[in-house]
Amino acid sequence: MPRVSNGNGAFEISVELGALTSVAKDPQVAVRVGPAVASLVNGVGGDPLMQLRLLHEARSLLFDMGDSGRMALRSAHQVSDVFITHCHADHIGGFMWFLRSRIGHFPPCRLFGPPGLLGHIEGMVRGILWDRAEDRGPRFLVHEWHGDHLKRWRLNAGEGPPVLLEEVATPNGVIHREPEFQVRAALLDHGTPVMAYAWEPFGKLNVRKDGLAGLGVPAGPWLHELKMAVLRDRPDSLVSPGDGRSYRAGDLAARLLLQAPGEAVVYATDFADTPDNVRRMTDLAANAHTLFCEASFMLEDVDQARRTGHLTTEATARIANAAGVQQLVAFHFSHRYARRRDQVYAELARFTHRLLVPARESAPSDCPPIRSVR
């Protein structure tokens, strides 16, 4: 860090914008994936914070919550779910901003994370005096994943201790499900439990014209009822297509509906290059559209990567290749490479052809750029 003389023989520290905060010179990078836009709010070198905007709703999901100074207040109002990998400061430090921004009459925000999440969230909530919030205090549903089930609590700021709720099973690692998508998780090791996440849209349901003709009934509002029964995983509900009969939704869907595959977005950061971690990540990211994955260290610093439980460029590329993802967005680079970003991308490109690079970076010629969405 440069030192600047103050004219009296002493030296003062000169701090450049972005040196101590993720509000840095990195551009925000984003990719369009089906009905959503996934954005790295702080760029590839700042605090981890990915916003997944659902384009057909005024709604966002957040993955991690590092420095949130670049987010608009309106964005916080539209967040319905936050998926936290772990509670190191650079992954949850923006929660205090989020907490303040949720003062008002908003629905509860769901928070997901590894065991111990409740203690960290409750500690930050309890650190604030809520006597002026009246009935407008932030409200949360906190979920800790314990492998095969979620422990759940309701936590309303200023209204006493958390209230324990009924546990929920998580078959196949599915920690959240809605009619349009599900979120699946994997538990990784970083010296502390860390969660990685896959956002998996179900894809469009198309009606088979030959099946409809074979049934001998015209299309109508009942098809929407059938589709919603499928999306809500209610195969035993009854649907009447107007022929005087009622059919089990699962049986009718098998005759009439074809579901196009959805395109998944996977988010993973802060985990060691171990066989168990690599296997779990490869399974989670299998055939995903876009993998957002840390690549914290270059190969020259492999000892530092092992000591701190992070990935090298080679390990990140190896996971992307083994999973068969369409494209890789590498991020969470060590600050030691702030002036060598082109070298980091060149090294990544040696190991995978799936790499996307922000347009403002000096990228290898065979790497397509990420389009920045503002």
Short mmCIF file of N, CA and C in Angstrom, two decimals, residues 33-208:
data_model
loop_
_atom_site.label_atom_id
_atom_site.label_comp_id
_atom_site.label_asym_id
_atom_site.label_seq_id
_atom_site.Cartn_x
_atom_site.Cartn_y
_atom_site.Cartn_z
N VAL A 33 -30.12 -16.66 -17.54
CA VAL A 33 -30.35 -18.10 -17.58
C VAL A 33 -31.86 -18.32 -17.53
N GLY A 34 -32.45 -18.59 -18.68
CA GLY A 34 -33.89 -18.82 -18.72
C GLY A 34 -34.66 -17.65 -18.15
N PRO A 35 -35.48 -17.88 -17.12
CA PRO A 35 -36.34 -16.82 -16.58
C PRO A 35 -35.66 -15.97 -15.51
N ALA A 36 -34.33 -16.00 -15.43
CA ALA A 36 -33.65 -15.30 -14.36
C ALA A 36 -32.35 -14.67 -14.85
N VAL A 37 -31.87 -13.66 -14.11
CA VAL A 37 -30.56 -13.07 -14.33
C VAL A 37 -29.77 -13.22 -13.04
N ALA A 38 -28.62 -13.86 -13.13
CA ALA A 38 -27.75 -14.06 -11.97
C ALA A 38 -26.60 -13.07 -12.04
N SER A 39 -26.45 -12.25 -10.98
CA SER A 39 -25.46 -11.17 -10.97
C SER A 39 -24.52 -11.31 -9.79
N LEU A 40 -23.22 -11.14 -10.04
CA LEU A 40 -22.26 -10.97 -8.97
C LEU A 40 -22.21 -9.49 -8.64
N VAL A 41 -22.87 -9.09 -7.57
CA VAL A 41 -23.05 -7.67 -7.26
C VAL A 41 -21.71 -6.97 -7.08
N ASN A 42 -20.75 -7.62 -6.45
CA ASN A 42 -19.46 -7.00 -6.18
C ASN A 42 -18.37 -7.44 -7.15
N GLY A 43 -18.77 -7.97 -8.28
CA GLY A 43 -17.79 -8.40 -9.26
C GLY A 43 -17.11 -9.69 -8.82
N VAL A 44 -16.09 -10.06 -9.57
CA VAL A 44 -15.43 -11.34 -9.31
C VAL A 44 -14.41 -11.27 -8.18
N GLY A 45 -14.04 -10.05 -7.76
CA GLY A 45 -13.01 -9.92 -6.74
C GLY A 45 -13.49 -9.40 -5.42
N GLY A 46 -14.76 -8.96 -5.33
CA GLY A 46 -15.27 -8.40 -4.10
C GLY A 46 -15.93 -9.45 -3.22
N ASP A 47 -16.57 -8.99 -2.16
CA ASP A 47 -17.26 -9.90 -1.26
C ASP A 47 -18.30 -10.73 -2.03
N PRO A 48 -18.42 -12.01 -1.71
CA PRO A 48 -19.41 -12.84 -2.38
C PRO A 48 -20.84 -12.38 -2.10
N LEU A 49 -21.57 -12.13 -3.15
CA LEU A 49 -22.99 -11.73 -3.08
C LEU A 49 -23.57 -11.89 -4.48
N MET A 50 -24.37 -12.94 -4.68
CA MET A 50 -25.00 -13.15 -5.97
C MET A 50 -26.49 -12.89 -5.85
N GLN A 51 -27.01 -12.05 -6.73
CA GLN A 51 -28.43 -11.76 -6.79
C GLN A 51 -29.03 -12.50 -7.98
N LEU A 52 -30.05 -13.29 -7.71
CA LEU A 52 -30.77 -13.99 -8.77
C LEU A 52 -32.13 -13.32 -8.92
N ARG A 53 -32.28 -12.52 -9.98
CA ARG A 53 -33.53 -11.80 -10.22
C ARG A 53 -34.46 -12.65 -11.07
N LEU A 54 -35.66 -12.90 -10.56
CA LEU A 54 -36.67 -13.63 -11.31
C LEU A 54 -37.41 -12.63 -12.18
N LEU A 55 -37.26 -12.77 -13.49
CA LEU A 55 -37.65 -11.72 -14.42
C LEU A 55 -39.16 -11.53 -14.50
N HIS A 56 -39.92 -12.56 -14.21
CA HIS A 56 -41.37 -12.44 -14.33
C HIS A 56 -42.04 -12.10 -12.99
N GLU A 57 -41.23 -11.80 -11.99
CA GLU A 57 -41.74 -11.39 -10.69
C GLU A 57 -40.88 -10.22 -10.20
N ALA A 58 -41.45 -9.40 -9.35
CA ALA A 58 -40.65 -8.36 -8.70
C ALA A 58 -40.00 -8.99 -7.48
N ARG A 59 -39.02 -9.85 -7.74
CA ARG A 59 -38.49 -10.71 -6.68
C ARG A 59 -37.06 -11.10 -6.96
N SER A 60 -36.26 -11.22 -5.88
CA SER A 60 -34.89 -11.67 -6.00
C SER A 60 -34.57 -12.69 -4.91
N LEU A 61 -33.64 -13.59 -5.24
CA LEU A 61 -33.01 -14.48 -4.27
C LEU A 61 -31.56 -14.03 -4.13
N LEU A 62 -31.01 -14.10 -2.93
CA LEU A 62 -29.61 -13.77 -2.70
C LEU A 62 -28.85 -15.02 -2.28
N PHE A 63 -27.64 -15.13 -2.79
CA PHE A 63 -26.74 -16.20 -2.40
C PHE A 63 -25.51 -15.55 -1.78
N ASP A 64 -25.34 -15.75 -0.48
CA ASP A 64 -24.38 -15.03 0.36
C ASP A 64 -24.78 -13.57 0.50
N MET A 65 -24.18 -12.92 1.49
CA MET A 65 -24.51 -11.53 1.74
C MET A 65 -23.28 -10.80 2.24
N GLY A 66 -22.26 -10.73 1.35
CA GLY A 66 -21.11 -9.91 1.65
C GLY A 66 -21.48 -8.44 1.58
N ASP A 67 -20.50 -7.60 1.43
CA ASP A 67 -20.73 -6.14 1.38
C ASP A 67 -21.86 -5.84 0.40
N SER A 68 -22.91 -5.22 0.92
CA SER A 68 -24.12 -4.98 0.11
C SER A 68 -24.27 -3.51 -0.27
N GLY A 69 -23.19 -2.74 -0.18
CA GLY A 69 -23.28 -1.31 -0.44
C GLY A 69 -23.65 -0.95 -1.86
N ARG A 70 -23.51 -1.87 -2.80
CA ARG A 70 -23.85 -1.58 -4.19
C ARG A 70 -25.30 -1.91 -4.53
N MET A 71 -26.03 -2.48 -3.59
CA MET A 71 -27.41 -2.85 -3.88
C MET A 71 -28.36 -1.71 -3.58
N ALA A 72 -29.35 -1.54 -4.42
CA ALA A 72 -30.38 -0.52 -4.20
C ALA A 72 -31.31 -0.98 -3.09
N LEU A 73 -31.85 -0.01 -2.34
CA LEU A 73 -32.77 -0.34 -1.26
C LEU A 73 -33.97 -1.12 -1.80
N ARG A 74 -34.43 -0.76 -2.99
CA ARG A 74 -35.57 -1.45 -3.60
C ARG A 74 -35.28 -2.95 -3.76
N SER A 75 -34.02 -3.27 -4.04
CA SER A 75 -33.66 -4.68 -4.21
C SER A 75 -33.86 -5.46 -2.92
N ALA A 76 -33.51 -4.84 -1.79
CA ALA A 76 -33.69 -5.52 -0.51
C ALA A 76 -35.16 -5.78 -0.23
N HIS A 77 -36.01 -4.86 -0.63
CA HIS A 77 -37.45 -5.03 -0.41
C HIS A 77 -38.01 -6.20 -1.22
N GLN A 78 -37.34 -6.54 -2.30
CA GLN A 78 -37.85 -7.59 -3.18
C GLN A 78 -37.23 -8.96 -2.92
N VAL A 79 -36.35 -9.04 -1.92
CA VAL A 79 -35.70 -10.32 -1.60
C VAL A 79 -36.65 -11.19 -0.78
N SER A 80 -36.86 -12.41 -1.24
CA SER A 80 -37.73 -13.35 -0.52
C SER A 80 -36.93 -14.42 0.21
N ASP A 81 -35.73 -14.73 -0.29
CA ASP A 81 -34.93 -15.83 0.27
C ASP A 81 -33.45 -15.46 0.20
N VAL A 82 -32.71 -15.86 1.24
CA VAL A 82 -31.26 -15.66 1.26
C VAL A 82 -30.61 -17.01 1.59
N PHE A 83 -29.67 -17.43 0.75
CA PHE A 83 -28.99 -18.71 0.90
C PHE A 83 -27.52 -18.43 1.24
N ILE A 84 -27.15 -18.68 2.48
CA ILE A 84 -25.83 -18.32 2.98
C ILE A 84 -24.94 -19.56 3.01
N THR A 85 -23.75 -19.45 2.45
CA THR A 85 -22.84 -20.59 2.44
C THR A 85 -22.28 -20.87 3.82
N HIS A 86 -21.82 -19.82 4.51
CA HIS A 86 -21.30 -19.92 5.87
C HIS A 86 -21.17 -18.50 6.41
N CYS A 87 -20.78 -18.37 7.65
CA CYS A 87 -20.89 -17.07 8.31
C CYS A 87 -19.56 -16.37 8.54
N HIS A 88 -18.56 -16.60 7.69
CA HIS A 88 -17.38 -15.74 7.71
C HIS A 88 -17.79 -14.33 7.29
N ALA A 89 -17.05 -13.34 7.75
CA ALA A 89 -17.47 -11.94 7.62
C ALA A 89 -17.74 -11.52 6.18
N ASP A 90 -16.92 -12.00 5.25
CA ASP A 90 -17.09 -11.56 3.86
C ASP A 90 -18.29 -12.21 3.19
N HIS A 91 -18.95 -13.14 3.88
CA HIS A 91 -20.13 -13.79 3.32
C HIS A 91 -21.43 -13.38 4.00
N ILE A 92 -21.34 -12.71 5.14
CA ILE A 92 -22.54 -12.32 5.87
C ILE A 92 -22.45 -10.89 6.39
N GLY A 93 -21.36 -10.19 6.08
CA GLY A 93 -21.15 -8.85 6.61
C GLY A 93 -22.18 -7.84 6.15
N GLY A 94 -22.86 -8.10 5.03
CA GLY A 94 -23.88 -7.17 4.55
C GLY A 94 -25.23 -7.35 5.21
N PHE A 95 -25.34 -8.28 6.15
CA PHE A 95 -26.64 -8.53 6.75
C PHE A 95 -27.16 -7.34 7.55
N MET A 96 -26.26 -6.57 8.15
CA MET A 96 -26.72 -5.42 8.93
C MET A 96 -27.43 -4.40 8.05
N TRP A 97 -26.91 -4.18 6.84
CA TRP A 97 -27.60 -3.31 5.88
C TRP A 97 -28.96 -3.89 5.52
N PHE A 98 -28.98 -5.21 5.30
CA PHE A 98 -30.22 -5.87 4.92
C PHE A 98 -31.24 -5.78 6.05
N LEU A 99 -30.77 -5.95 7.28
CA LEU A 99 -31.65 -5.87 8.43
C LEU A 99 -32.32 -4.51 8.51
N ARG A 100 -31.54 -3.45 8.34
CA ARG A 100 -32.10 -2.10 8.39
C ARG A 100 -33.08 -1.86 7.25
N SER A 101 -32.75 -2.39 6.07
CA SER A 101 -33.60 -2.15 4.91
C SER A 101 -34.93 -2.88 4.99
N ARG A 102 -35.05 -3.86 5.89
CA ARG A 102 -36.30 -4.63 6.00
C ARG A 102 -37.22 -4.10 7.09
N ILE A 103 -36.90 -2.95 7.66
CA ILE A 103 -37.82 -2.34 8.62
C ILE A 103 -39.04 -1.84 7.84
N GLY A 104 -40.18 -2.32 8.19
CA GLY A 104 -41.41 -1.97 7.47
C GLY A 104 -42.35 -3.15 7.48
N HIS A 105 -43.42 -3.04 6.74
CA HIS A 105 -44.42 -4.10 6.69
C HIS A 105 -44.13 -5.02 5.51
N PHE A 106 -43.11 -5.88 5.70
CA PHE A 106 -42.70 -6.83 4.67
C PHE A 106 -43.00 -8.25 5.14
N PRO A 107 -43.24 -9.16 4.22
CA PRO A 107 -43.42 -10.56 4.62
C PRO A 107 -42.11 -11.12 5.17
N PRO A 108 -42.17 -12.18 5.96
CA PRO A 108 -40.93 -12.77 6.48
C PRO A 108 -39.99 -13.20 5.36
N CYS A 109 -38.72 -12.96 5.54
CA CYS A 109 -37.70 -13.40 4.58
C CYS A 109 -37.14 -14.73 5.07
N ARG A 110 -37.06 -15.69 4.17
CA ARG A 110 -36.48 -16.99 4.53
C ARG A 110 -34.96 -16.93 4.43
N LEU A 111 -34.28 -17.43 5.46
CA LEU A 111 -32.82 -17.51 5.49
C LEU A 111 -32.43 -18.98 5.60
N PHE A 112 -31.49 -19.40 4.76
CA PHE A 112 -31.00 -20.78 4.76
C PHE A 112 -29.50 -20.79 4.97
N GLY A 113 -29.00 -21.78 5.71
CA GLY A 113 -27.57 -21.88 5.91
C GLY A 113 -27.21 -23.13 6.69
N PRO A 114 -25.93 -23.29 7.02
CA PRO A 114 -25.47 -24.49 7.72
C PRO A 114 -25.82 -24.44 9.20
N PRO A 115 -25.57 -25.53 9.92
CA PRO A 115 -25.79 -25.53 11.37
C PRO A 115 -25.08 -24.36 12.04
N GLY A 116 -25.77 -23.72 12.98
CA GLY A 116 -25.23 -22.56 13.67
C GLY A 116 -25.69 -21.23 13.11
N LEU A 117 -26.41 -21.26 11.98
CA LEU A 117 -26.85 -20.01 11.36
C LEU A 117 -27.71 -19.18 12.31
N LEU A 118 -28.62 -19.83 13.03
CA LEU A 118 -29.53 -19.08 13.90
C LEU A 118 -28.77 -18.24 14.91
N GLY A 119 -27.71 -18.80 15.51
CA GLY A 119 -26.96 -18.05 16.50
C GLY A 119 -26.35 -16.79 15.93
N HIS A 120 -25.84 -16.85 14.71
CA HIS A 120 -25.23 -15.67 14.08
C HIS A 120 -26.30 -14.63 13.75
N ILE A 121 -27.42 -15.06 13.20
CA ILE A 121 -28.48 -14.12 12.84
C ILE A 121 -29.08 -13.50 14.10
N GLU A 122 -29.35 -14.33 15.11
CA GLU A 122 -29.94 -13.81 16.34
C GLU A 122 -29.00 -12.81 17.01
N GLY A 123 -27.68 -13.09 16.96
CA GLY A 123 -26.72 -12.17 17.57
C GLY A 123 -26.75 -10.80 16.93
N MET A 124 -26.85 -10.75 15.60
CA MET A 124 -26.90 -9.45 14.92
C MET A 124 -28.22 -8.74 15.20
N VAL A 125 -29.33 -9.51 15.20
CA VAL A 125 -30.63 -8.89 15.49
C VAL A 125 -30.65 -8.33 16.90
N ARG A 126 -30.10 -9.08 17.86
CA ARG A 126 -30.11 -8.65 19.26
C ARG A 126 -29.18 -7.46 19.50
N GLY A 127 -28.27 -7.22 18.58
CA GLY A 127 -27.35 -6.09 18.72
C GLY A 127 -27.97 -4.74 18.42
N ILE A 128 -29.21 -4.74 17.97
CA ILE A 128 -29.91 -3.51 17.62
C ILE A 128 -31.02 -3.23 18.64
N LEU A 129 -31.21 -1.95 18.98
CA LEU A 129 -32.32 -1.53 19.83
C LEU A 129 -33.54 -1.29 18.95
N TRP A 130 -34.63 -2.02 19.19
CA TRP A 130 -35.79 -2.00 18.31
C TRP A 130 -36.97 -1.24 18.90
N ASP A 131 -36.75 -0.39 19.91
CA ASP A 131 -37.87 0.23 20.60
C ASP A 131 -38.67 1.19 19.72
N ARG A 132 -38.07 1.69 18.65
CA ARG A 132 -38.79 2.62 17.77
C ARG A 132 -39.43 1.93 16.56
N ALA A 133 -39.19 0.63 16.42
CA ALA A 133 -39.67 -0.08 15.23
C ALA A 133 -41.16 -0.39 15.30
N GLU A 134 -41.73 -0.36 16.52
CA GLU A 134 -43.14 -0.70 16.73
C GLU A 134 -43.43 -2.08 16.11
N ASP A 135 -44.41 -2.17 15.21
CA ASP A 135 -44.73 -3.47 14.60
C ASP A 135 -44.08 -3.62 13.23
N ARG A 136 -43.03 -2.83 12.96
CA ARG A 136 -42.40 -2.84 11.64
C ARG A 136 -41.02 -3.52 11.66
N GLY A 137 -40.71 -4.24 12.74
CA GLY A 137 -39.42 -4.89 12.82
C GLY A 137 -39.26 -5.97 11.75
N PRO A 138 -38.03 -6.19 11.28
CA PRO A 138 -37.78 -7.24 10.28
C PRO A 138 -38.19 -8.61 10.81
N ARG A 139 -38.69 -9.44 9.91
CA ARG A 139 -39.16 -10.77 10.27
C ARG A 139 -38.46 -11.81 9.39
N PHE A 140 -38.06 -12.91 10.02
CA PHE A 140 -37.30 -13.94 9.31
C PHE A 140 -37.79 -15.33 9.70
N LEU A 141 -37.65 -16.24 8.74
CA LEU A 141 -37.78 -17.67 8.99
C LEU A 141 -36.40 -18.27 8.75
N VAL A 142 -35.75 -18.70 9.81
CA VAL A 142 -34.36 -19.16 9.74
C VAL A 142 -34.35 -20.68 9.60
N HIS A 143 -33.58 -21.16 8.62
CA HIS A 143 -33.49 -22.60 8.34
C HIS A 143 -32.02 -23.04 8.43
N GLU A 144 -31.74 -24.02 9.28
CA GLU A 144 -30.43 -24.65 9.33
C GLU A 144 -30.53 -26.05 8.72
N TRP A 145 -29.61 -26.34 7.80
CA TRP A 145 -29.66 -27.65 7.15
C TRP A 145 -28.78 -28.63 7.90
N HIS A 146 -29.37 -29.75 8.31
CA HIS A 146 -28.65 -30.78 9.04
C HIS A 146 -28.62 -32.09 8.25
N GLY A 147 -28.35 -31.96 6.96
CA GLY A 147 -28.13 -33.12 6.11
C GLY A 147 -29.39 -33.72 5.53
N ASP A 148 -30.29 -34.21 6.38
CA ASP A 148 -31.52 -34.82 5.88
C ASP A 148 -32.76 -34.07 6.34
N HIS A 149 -32.57 -32.95 7.05
CA HIS A 149 -33.72 -32.17 7.50
C HIS A 149 -33.30 -30.73 7.79
N LEU A 150 -34.29 -29.87 7.82
CA LEU A 150 -34.11 -28.47 8.19
C LEU A 150 -34.66 -28.24 9.58
N LYS A 151 -33.85 -27.59 10.43
CA LYS A 151 -34.36 -27.04 11.67
C LYS A 151 -34.81 -25.61 11.38
N ARG A 152 -35.96 -25.22 11.92
CA ARG A 152 -36.57 -23.95 11.53
C ARG A 152 -36.99 -23.14 12.76
N TRP A 153 -36.85 -21.81 12.62
CA TRP A 153 -37.28 -20.90 13.67
C TRP A 153 -37.92 -19.66 13.04
N ARG A 154 -38.87 -19.09 13.75
CA ARG A 154 -39.40 -17.77 13.40
C ARG A 154 -38.72 -16.75 14.30
N LEU A 155 -38.17 -15.70 13.70
CA LEU A 155 -37.44 -14.68 14.44
C LEU A 155 -37.95 -13.31 14.01
N ASN A 156 -38.62 -12.61 14.89
CA ASN A 156 -39.12 -11.27 14.62
C ASN A 156 -38.35 -10.29 15.48
N ALA A 157 -37.69 -9.34 14.86
CA ALA A 157 -36.86 -8.38 15.59
C ALA A 157 -37.69 -7.62 16.61
N GLY A 158 -37.18 -7.55 17.85
CA GLY A 158 -37.85 -6.80 18.90
C GLY A 158 -39.00 -7.53 19.57
N GLU A 159 -39.21 -8.81 19.23
CA GLU A 159 -40.35 -9.54 19.78
C GLU A 159 -39.93 -10.77 20.57
N GLY A 160 -38.75 -10.74 21.17
CA GLY A 160 -38.35 -11.85 22.01
C GLY A 160 -37.53 -12.90 21.29
N PRO A 161 -37.28 -14.03 21.96
CA PRO A 161 -36.40 -15.06 21.40
C PRO A 161 -37.04 -15.77 20.20
N PRO A 162 -36.22 -16.49 19.42
CA PRO A 162 -36.76 -17.24 18.28
C PRO A 162 -37.77 -18.29 18.73
N VAL A 163 -38.74 -18.55 17.87
CA VAL A 163 -39.77 -19.56 18.13
C VAL A 163 -39.46 -20.79 17.28
N LEU A 164 -39.29 -21.93 17.94
CA LEU A 164 -38.97 -23.17 17.23
C LEU A 164 -40.18 -23.64 16.43
N LEU A 165 -39.94 -23.99 15.17
CA LEU A 165 -40.98 -24.50 14.28
C LEU A 165 -40.74 -25.97 13.98
N GLU A 166 -41.69 -26.58 13.33
CA GLU A 166 -41.58 -28.00 12.98
C GLU A 166 -40.44 -28.22 11.99
N GLU A 167 -39.68 -29.30 12.18
CA GLU A 167 -38.61 -29.66 11.25
C GLU A 167 -39.19 -30.13 9.92
N VAL A 168 -38.40 -29.98 8.86
CA VAL A 168 -38.84 -30.36 7.52
C VAL A 168 -37.80 -31.28 6.90
N ALA A 169 -38.23 -32.40 6.34
CA ALA A 169 -37.32 -33.32 5.67
C ALA A 169 -36.82 -32.72 4.35
N THR A 170 -35.61 -33.12 3.96
CA THR A 170 -35.01 -32.59 2.72
C THR A 170 -34.52 -33.75 1.85
N PRO A 171 -35.43 -34.51 1.25
CA PRO A 171 -35.00 -35.63 0.39
C PRO A 171 -34.18 -35.14 -0.79
N ASN A 172 -33.11 -35.86 -1.08
CA ASN A 172 -32.22 -35.54 -2.20
C ASN A 172 -31.61 -34.15 -2.09
N GLY A 173 -31.51 -33.63 -0.86
CA GLY A 173 -30.88 -32.34 -0.67
C GLY A 173 -31.72 -31.15 -1.09
N VAL A 174 -33.01 -31.35 -1.36
CA VAL A 174 -33.88 -30.24 -1.75
C VAL A 174 -34.31 -29.49 -0.48
N ILE A 175 -33.81 -28.27 -0.33
CA ILE A 175 -34.10 -27.51 0.88
C ILE A 175 -35.24 -26.51 0.69
N HIS A 176 -35.61 -26.26 -0.56
CA HIS A 176 -36.73 -25.34 -0.82
C HIS A 176 -37.33 -25.70 -2.17
N ARG A 177 -38.66 -25.70 -2.23
CA ARG A 177 -39.34 -26.05 -3.47
C ARG A 177 -40.55 -25.16 -3.66
N GLU A 178 -40.74 -24.70 -4.88
CA GLU A 178 -41.90 -23.91 -5.30
C GLU A 178 -42.41 -24.50 -6.61
N PRO A 179 -43.57 -24.07 -7.08
CA PRO A 179 -44.07 -24.62 -8.34
C PRO A 179 -43.12 -24.43 -9.52
N GLU A 180 -42.36 -23.34 -9.54
CA GLU A 180 -41.52 -23.04 -10.70
C GLU A 180 -40.07 -23.53 -10.56
N PHE A 181 -39.59 -23.76 -9.34
CA PHE A 181 -38.19 -24.13 -9.17
C PHE A 181 -37.99 -24.80 -7.81
N GLN A 182 -36.80 -25.39 -7.66
CA GLN A 182 -36.38 -25.88 -6.36
C GLN A 182 -34.93 -25.47 -6.14
N VAL A 183 -34.51 -25.46 -4.88
CA VAL A 183 -33.11 -25.20 -4.53
C VAL A 183 -32.58 -26.42 -3.81
N ARG A 184 -31.50 -26.95 -4.36
CA ARG A 184 -30.86 -28.14 -3.81
C ARG A 184 -29.51 -27.74 -3.23
N ALA A 185 -29.08 -28.43 -2.18
CA ALA A 185 -27.86 -28.05 -1.49
C ALA A 185 -26.89 -29.22 -1.37
N ALA A 186 -25.63 -28.89 -1.17
CA ALA A 186 -24.59 -29.87 -0.83
C ALA A 186 -23.78 -29.28 0.32
N LEU A 187 -23.37 -30.13 1.25
CA LEU A 187 -22.59 -29.68 2.40
C LEU A 187 -21.12 -29.97 2.14
N LEU A 188 -20.29 -28.93 2.21
CA LEU A 188 -18.87 -29.01 1.91
C LEU A 188 -18.06 -28.65 3.15
N ASP A 189 -16.74 -28.88 3.06
CA ASP A 189 -15.86 -28.63 4.19
C ASP A 189 -14.88 -27.52 3.87
N HIS A 190 -14.81 -26.54 4.77
CA HIS A 190 -13.88 -25.41 4.67
C HIS A 190 -13.19 -25.19 6.03
N GLY A 191 -13.09 -26.30 6.78
CA GLY A 191 -12.69 -26.18 8.18
C GLY A 191 -13.89 -25.87 9.04
N THR A 192 -14.97 -25.48 8.41
CA THR A 192 -16.29 -25.28 8.98
C THR A 192 -17.29 -25.71 7.93
N PRO A 193 -18.48 -26.15 8.31
CA PRO A 193 -19.45 -26.57 7.28
C PRO A 193 -19.83 -25.41 6.36
N VAL A 194 -19.83 -25.68 5.07
CA VAL A 194 -20.18 -24.69 4.04
C VAL A 194 -21.19 -25.32 3.11
N MET A 195 -22.20 -24.54 2.73
CA MET A 195 -23.22 -25.05 1.82
C MET A 195 -23.03 -24.47 0.42
N ALA A 196 -23.20 -25.32 -0.57
CA ALA A 196 -23.28 -24.90 -1.97
C ALA A 196 -24.72 -25.12 -2.43
N TYR A 197 -25.15 -24.33 -3.43
CA TYR A 197 -26.56 -24.32 -3.80
C TYR A 197 -26.74 -24.45 -5.32
N ALA A 198 -27.81 -25.16 -5.70
CA ALA A 198 -28.22 -25.24 -7.10
C ALA A 198 -29.65 -24.75 -7.21
N TRP A 199 -29.86 -23.69 -7.99
CA TRP A 199 -31.21 -23.21 -8.30
C TRP A 199 -31.65 -23.93 -9.57
N GLU A 200 -32.73 -24.70 -9.47
CA GLU A 200 -33.13 -25.59 -10.54
C GLU A 200 -34.57 -25.32 -10.97
N PRO A 201 -34.77 -24.54 -12.04
CA PRO A 201 -36.13 -24.33 -12.55
C PRO A 201 -36.63 -25.60 -13.21
N PHE A 202 -37.93 -25.82 -13.15
CA PHE A 202 -38.49 -27.07 -13.64
C PHE A 202 -38.70 -27.09 -15.15
N GLY A 203 -38.68 -25.95 -15.79
CA GLY A 203 -38.88 -25.95 -17.23
C GLY A 203 -40.35 -25.86 -17.59
N LYS A 204 -40.61 -25.51 -18.83
CA LYS A 204 -41.97 -25.28 -19.30
C LYS A 204 -42.69 -26.59 -19.53
N LEU A 205 -43.96 -26.64 -19.13
CA LEU A 205 -44.80 -27.80 -19.40
C LEU A 205 -45.55 -27.59 -20.71
N ASN A 206 -45.35 -28.48 -21.66
CA ASN A 206 -45.99 -28.39 -22.97
C ASN A 206 -47.06 -29.47 -23.10
N VAL A 207 -48.15 -29.13 -23.78
CA VAL A 207 -49.27 -30.08 -23.97
C VAL A 207 -49.06 -30.87 -25.26
N ARG A 208 -49.18 -32.17 -25.16
CA ARG A 208 -49.08 -33.04 -26.33
C ARG A 208 -50.40 -32.99 -27.10
#
